[in-house]
Amino acid sequence: MEATHVVAVCGSLRKRSYTRLALERSLDGVREAGGTGEVLDLREYDLPVMNADEDETGDSAAVVERIGEADSLLLGTPVYHGSYSGVLKNALDYCGFDEFDGKTVGLLAVAGGGFPVTALEHLRSVCRALNAWVLPHQAALPHVSAQFDGEEVTDEGLDRRVRVLGRRVVEYASIEPDPATFEAEENVGAGGR
């Protein structure tokens, strides 16, 4: 049996990104659980704002392919105005049911302030609309600049949450999909771009 492969999508464009650092730490948890993982760093792709009249622009096909090939996903975002980043939203707009249906997704958010939870709620709604199975466990790092010493998370409890998130996306990668619902049949979403 092949190891579960996790793609951690980094929704930050910053050169020194706490989101990226936290996702890397979560990938340590992926490896602890016997999986493999990699960061999909959106800084490295030409990803124009999604235009529904153009199926593939820039590097969108490569991003969609990497997300689609993952057994499980980690979505990481900085918090902007109480929600997730525009760069992550744009990447998710290129995706659809083919990439997310029945896939296990873990959520992680970092915030300069003290309340990163609403971004996770918004991401949870998007993933559920795409029929993904979103882990109940999530990781939120408030006051993030104070949470790191170099590349290490200094708060033991937060560090554990981040690593457990990585373990959970491996442990629940093969969860049986829920039976179809009328909501799923009505949600044409990405298919009608």
mmCIF file of C-alpha atoms in Angstrom, residues 30-190:
data_model
loop_
_atom_site.group_PDB
_atom_site.id
_atom_site.type_symbol
_atom_site.label_atom_id
_atom_site.label_comp_id
_atom_site.label_asym_id
_atom_site.label_seq_id
_atom_site.Cartn_x
_atom_site.Cartn_y
_atom_site.Cartn_z
ATOM 1 C CA VAL A 30 2.106 13.883 8.073
ATOM 2 C CA ARG A 31 5.475 12.097 8.063
ATOM 3 C CA GLU A 32 4.993 10.976 11.702
ATOM 4 C CA ALA A 33 1.801 9.237 10.543
ATOM 5 C CA GLY A 34 3.607 7.496 7.667
ATOM 6 C CA GLY A 35 2.544 9.841 4.866
ATOM 7 C CA THR A 36 4.459 11.962 2.414
ATOM 8 C CA GLY A 37 3.880 15.639 1.836
ATOM 9 C CA GLU A 38 4.866 18.777 0.034
ATOM 10 C CA VAL A 39 3.983 22.451 0.108
ATOM 11 C CA LEU A 40 2.275 23.836 -2.965
ATOM 12 C CA ASP A 41 3.644 27.366 -2.708
ATOM 13 C CA LEU A 42 1.343 29.635 -4.715
ATOM 14 C CA ARG A 43 4.151 32.229 -4.948
ATOM 15 C CA GLU A 44 5.839 29.960 -7.467
ATOM 16 C CA TYR A 45 2.949 29.951 -9.952
ATOM 17 C CA ASP A 46 1.558 32.406 -12.463
ATOM 18 C CA LEU A 47 -2.068 32.252 -11.376
ATOM 19 C CA PRO A 48 -4.100 35.105 -12.882
ATOM 20 C CA VAL A 49 -7.458 35.959 -11.362
ATOM 21 C CA MET A 50 -9.800 33.187 -12.445
ATOM 22 C CA ASN A 51 -11.917 34.113 -15.457
ATOM 23 C CA ALA A 52 -14.782 31.674 -16.018
ATOM 24 C CA ASP A 53 -14.565 32.257 -19.786
ATOM 25 C CA GLU A 54 -11.022 30.849 -19.865
ATOM 26 C CA ASP A 55 -10.549 27.327 -18.522
ATOM 27 C CA GLU A 56 -6.786 27.409 -18.239
ATOM 28 C CA THR A 57 -4.644 30.493 -17.825
ATOM 29 C CA GLY A 58 -1.080 30.831 -16.635
ATOM 30 C CA ASP A 59 -0.083 27.889 -14.473
ATOM 31 C CA SER A 60 -3.636 27.052 -13.394
ATOM 32 C CA ALA A 61 -3.561 23.555 -14.946
ATOM 33 C CA ALA A 62 -0.418 22.680 -12.959
ATOM 34 C CA VAL A 63 -1.939 23.910 -9.685
ATOM 35 C CA VAL A 64 -5.196 22.031 -10.298
ATOM 36 C CA GLU A 65 -3.274 18.868 -11.211
ATOM 37 C CA ARG A 66 -1.163 18.933 -8.037
ATOM 38 C CA ILE A 67 -4.229 19.491 -5.872
ATOM 39 C CA GLY A 68 -6.155 16.787 -7.712
ATOM 40 C CA GLU A 69 -3.393 14.193 -7.355
ATOM 41 C CA ALA A 70 -3.177 14.601 -3.574
ATOM 42 C CA ASP A 71 -4.722 11.947 -1.358
ATOM 43 C CA SER A 72 -5.426 14.630 1.266
ATOM 44 C CA LEU A 73 -5.007 18.371 1.461
ATOM 45 C CA LEU A 74 -3.914 20.939 3.983
ATOM 46 C CA LEU A 75 -5.115 24.463 3.271
ATOM 47 C CA GLY A 76 -3.156 27.194 5.022
ATOM 48 C CA THR A 77 -3.965 30.877 5.038
ATOM 49 C CA PRO A 78 -3.117 34.116 6.728
ATOM 50 C CA VAL A 79 -6.181 35.941 8.026
ATOM 51 C CA TYR A 80 -7.135 39.051 6.087
ATOM 52 C CA HIS A 81 -10.122 41.074 7.305
ATOM 53 C CA GLY A 82 -11.558 38.075 9.133
ATOM 54 C CA SER A 83 -11.331 35.665 6.192
ATOM 55 C CA TYR A 84 -8.847 33.702 4.135
ATOM 56 C CA SER A 85 -6.479 35.154 1.564
ATOM 57 C CA GLY A 86 -7.426 36.169 -1.961
ATOM 58 C CA VAL A 87 -4.566 34.133 -3.405
ATOM 59 C CA LEU A 88 -5.973 30.966 -1.816
ATOM 60 C CA LYS A 89 -9.502 31.869 -2.947
ATOM 61 C CA ASN A 90 -8.237 32.318 -6.488
ATOM 62 C CA ALA A 91 -6.478 28.929 -6.473
ATOM 63 C CA LEU A 92 -9.607 27.228 -5.116
ATOM 64 C CA ASP A 93 -11.723 28.932 -7.793
ATOM 65 C CA TYR A 94 -9.740 27.041 -10.443
ATOM 66 C CA CYS A 95 -10.604 23.761 -8.715
ATOM 67 C CA GLY A 96 -13.885 21.934 -8.475
ATOM 68 C CA PHE A 97 -15.492 18.639 -7.564
ATOM 69 C CA ASP A 98 -12.890 16.639 -9.492
ATOM 70 C CA GLU A 99 -10.193 17.851 -7.122
ATOM 71 C CA PHE A 100 -12.157 17.877 -3.845
ATOM 72 C CA ASP A 101 -15.052 15.390 -3.908
ATOM 73 C CA GLY A 102 -14.601 12.941 -1.027
ATOM 74 C CA LYS A 103 -11.084 14.200 -0.246
ATOM 75 C CA THR A 104 -9.963 14.793 3.332
ATOM 76 C CA VAL A 105 -8.958 18.407 4.020
ATOM 77 C CA GLY A 106 -7.265 19.926 7.050
ATOM 78 C CA LEU A 107 -7.433 23.655 7.753
ATOM 79 C CA LEU A 108 -4.804 25.974 9.216
ATOM 80 C CA ALA A 109 -4.848 29.755 9.724
ATOM 81 C CA VAL A 110 -2.384 32.252 11.127
ATOM 82 C CA ALA A 111 -3.247 35.740 12.311
ATOM 83 C CA GLY A 112 -1.356 38.812 13.390
ATOM 84 C CA GLY A 113 -4.165 39.428 15.868
ATOM 85 C CA GLY A 114 -6.028 37.234 18.259
ATOM 86 C CA PHE A 115 -8.930 35.741 16.344
ATOM 87 C CA PRO A 116 -8.099 33.522 13.333
ATOM 88 C CA VAL A 117 -11.190 31.302 13.571
ATOM 89 C CA THR A 118 -13.532 32.990 11.056
ATOM 90 C CA ALA A 119 -11.110 32.324 8.191
ATOM 91 C CA LEU A 120 -11.281 28.627 9.062
ATOM 92 C CA GLU A 121 -15.084 28.726 9.114
ATOM 93 C CA HIS A 122 -15.128 30.298 5.642
ATOM 94 C CA LEU A 123 -12.710 27.696 4.267
ATOM 95 C CA ARG A 124 -14.751 24.917 5.859
ATOM 96 C CA SER A 125 -17.865 26.142 4.020
ATOM 97 C CA VAL A 126 -16.047 26.260 0.680
ATOM 98 C CA CYS A 127 -14.636 22.759 1.096
ATOM 99 C CA ARG A 128 -17.994 21.331 2.148
ATOM 100 C CA ALA A 129 -19.608 22.933 -0.930
ATOM 101 C CA LEU A 130 -17.094 20.935 -2.988
ATOM 102 C CA ASN A 131 -18.041 17.702 -1.148
ATOM 103 C CA ALA A 132 -14.720 17.446 0.676
ATOM 104 C CA TRP A 133 -14.499 15.826 4.094
ATOM 105 C CA VAL A 134 -13.141 18.561 6.354
ATOM 106 C CA LEU A 135 -11.470 17.453 9.543
ATOM 107 C CA PRO A 136 -13.123 18.588 12.768
ATOM 108 C CA HIS A 137 -9.609 19.273 14.117
ATOM 109 C CA GLN A 138 -8.116 22.524 12.844
ATOM 110 C CA ALA A 139 -5.123 24.669 13.743
ATOM 111 C CA ALA A 140 -5.276 28.402 14.424
ATOM 112 C CA LEU A 141 -2.219 30.395 15.406
ATOM 113 C CA PRO A 142 -3.085 33.839 16.843
ATOM 114 C CA HIS A 143 -0.478 36.574 17.367
ATOM 115 C CA VAL A 144 1.641 34.511 15.019
ATOM 116 C CA SER A 145 4.815 36.613 15.003
ATOM 117 C CA ALA A 146 5.196 35.780 18.702
ATOM 118 C CA GLN A 147 4.608 32.047 18.107
ATOM 119 C CA PHE A 148 7.814 31.350 16.187
ATOM 120 C CA ASP A 149 11.475 31.303 17.077
ATOM 121 C CA GLY A 150 13.142 30.949 13.699
ATOM 122 C CA GLU A 151 11.232 28.094 12.087
ATOM 123 C CA GLU A 152 10.037 26.504 15.338
ATOM 124 C CA VAL A 153 6.638 26.985 16.980
ATOM 125 C CA THR A 154 7.445 28.049 20.547
ATOM 126 C CA ASP A 155 4.098 27.281 22.199
ATOM 127 C CA GLU A 156 4.043 23.539 22.881
ATOM 128 C CA GLY A 157 0.244 23.311 22.721
ATOM 129 C CA LEU A 158 0.026 25.113 19.369
ATOM 130 C CA ASP A 159 2.896 23.073 17.979
ATOM 131 C CA ARG A 160 1.073 19.897 18.949
ATOM 132 C CA ARG A 161 -2.177 21.095 17.291
ATOM 133 C CA VAL A 162 -0.306 21.834 14.066
ATOM 134 C CA ARG A 163 1.431 18.437 14.015
ATOM 135 C CA VAL A 164 -1.789 16.589 14.931
ATOM 136 C CA LEU A 165 -3.497 18.293 11.988
ATOM 137 C CA GLY A 166 -0.902 16.693 9.713
ATOM 138 C CA ARG A 167 -1.381 13.295 11.330
ATOM 139 C CA ARG A 168 -5.163 13.512 11.011
ATOM 140 C CA VAL A 169 -5.139 14.202 7.254
ATOM 141 C CA VAL A 170 -3.204 10.943 6.868
ATOM 142 C CA GLU A 171 -5.295 8.957 9.364
ATOM 143 C CA TYR A 172 -8.585 10.015 7.739
ATOM 144 C CA ALA A 173 -7.426 10.067 4.108
ATOM 145 C CA SER A 174 -9.410 6.971 3.262
ATOM 146 C CA ILE A 175 -12.606 7.790 5.137
ATOM 147 C CA GLU A 176 -15.659 6.478 3.345
ATOM 148 C CA PRO A 177 -17.482 9.290 1.526
ATOM 149 C CA ASP A 178 -20.923 10.209 2.798
ATOM 150 C CA PRO A 179 -23.903 9.157 0.696
ATOM 151 C CA ALA A 180 -24.943 11.734 -1.869
ATOM 152 C CA THR A 181 -27.393 14.415 -0.733
ATOM 153 C CA PHE A 182 -29.831 16.579 -2.609
ATOM 154 C CA GLU A 183 -27.603 19.562 -1.775
ATOM 155 C CA ALA A 184 -24.683 17.962 -3.605
ATOM 156 C CA GLU A 185 -26.833 17.297 -6.640
ATOM 157 C CA GLU A 186 -27.989 20.932 -6.686
ATOM 158 C CA ASN A 187 -24.489 22.367 -6.246
ATOM 159 C CA VAL A 188 -23.252 22.618 -9.815
ATOM 160 C CA GLY A 189 -20.427 24.870 -8.612
ATOM 161 C CA ALA A 190 -17.279 24.496 -10.648
#
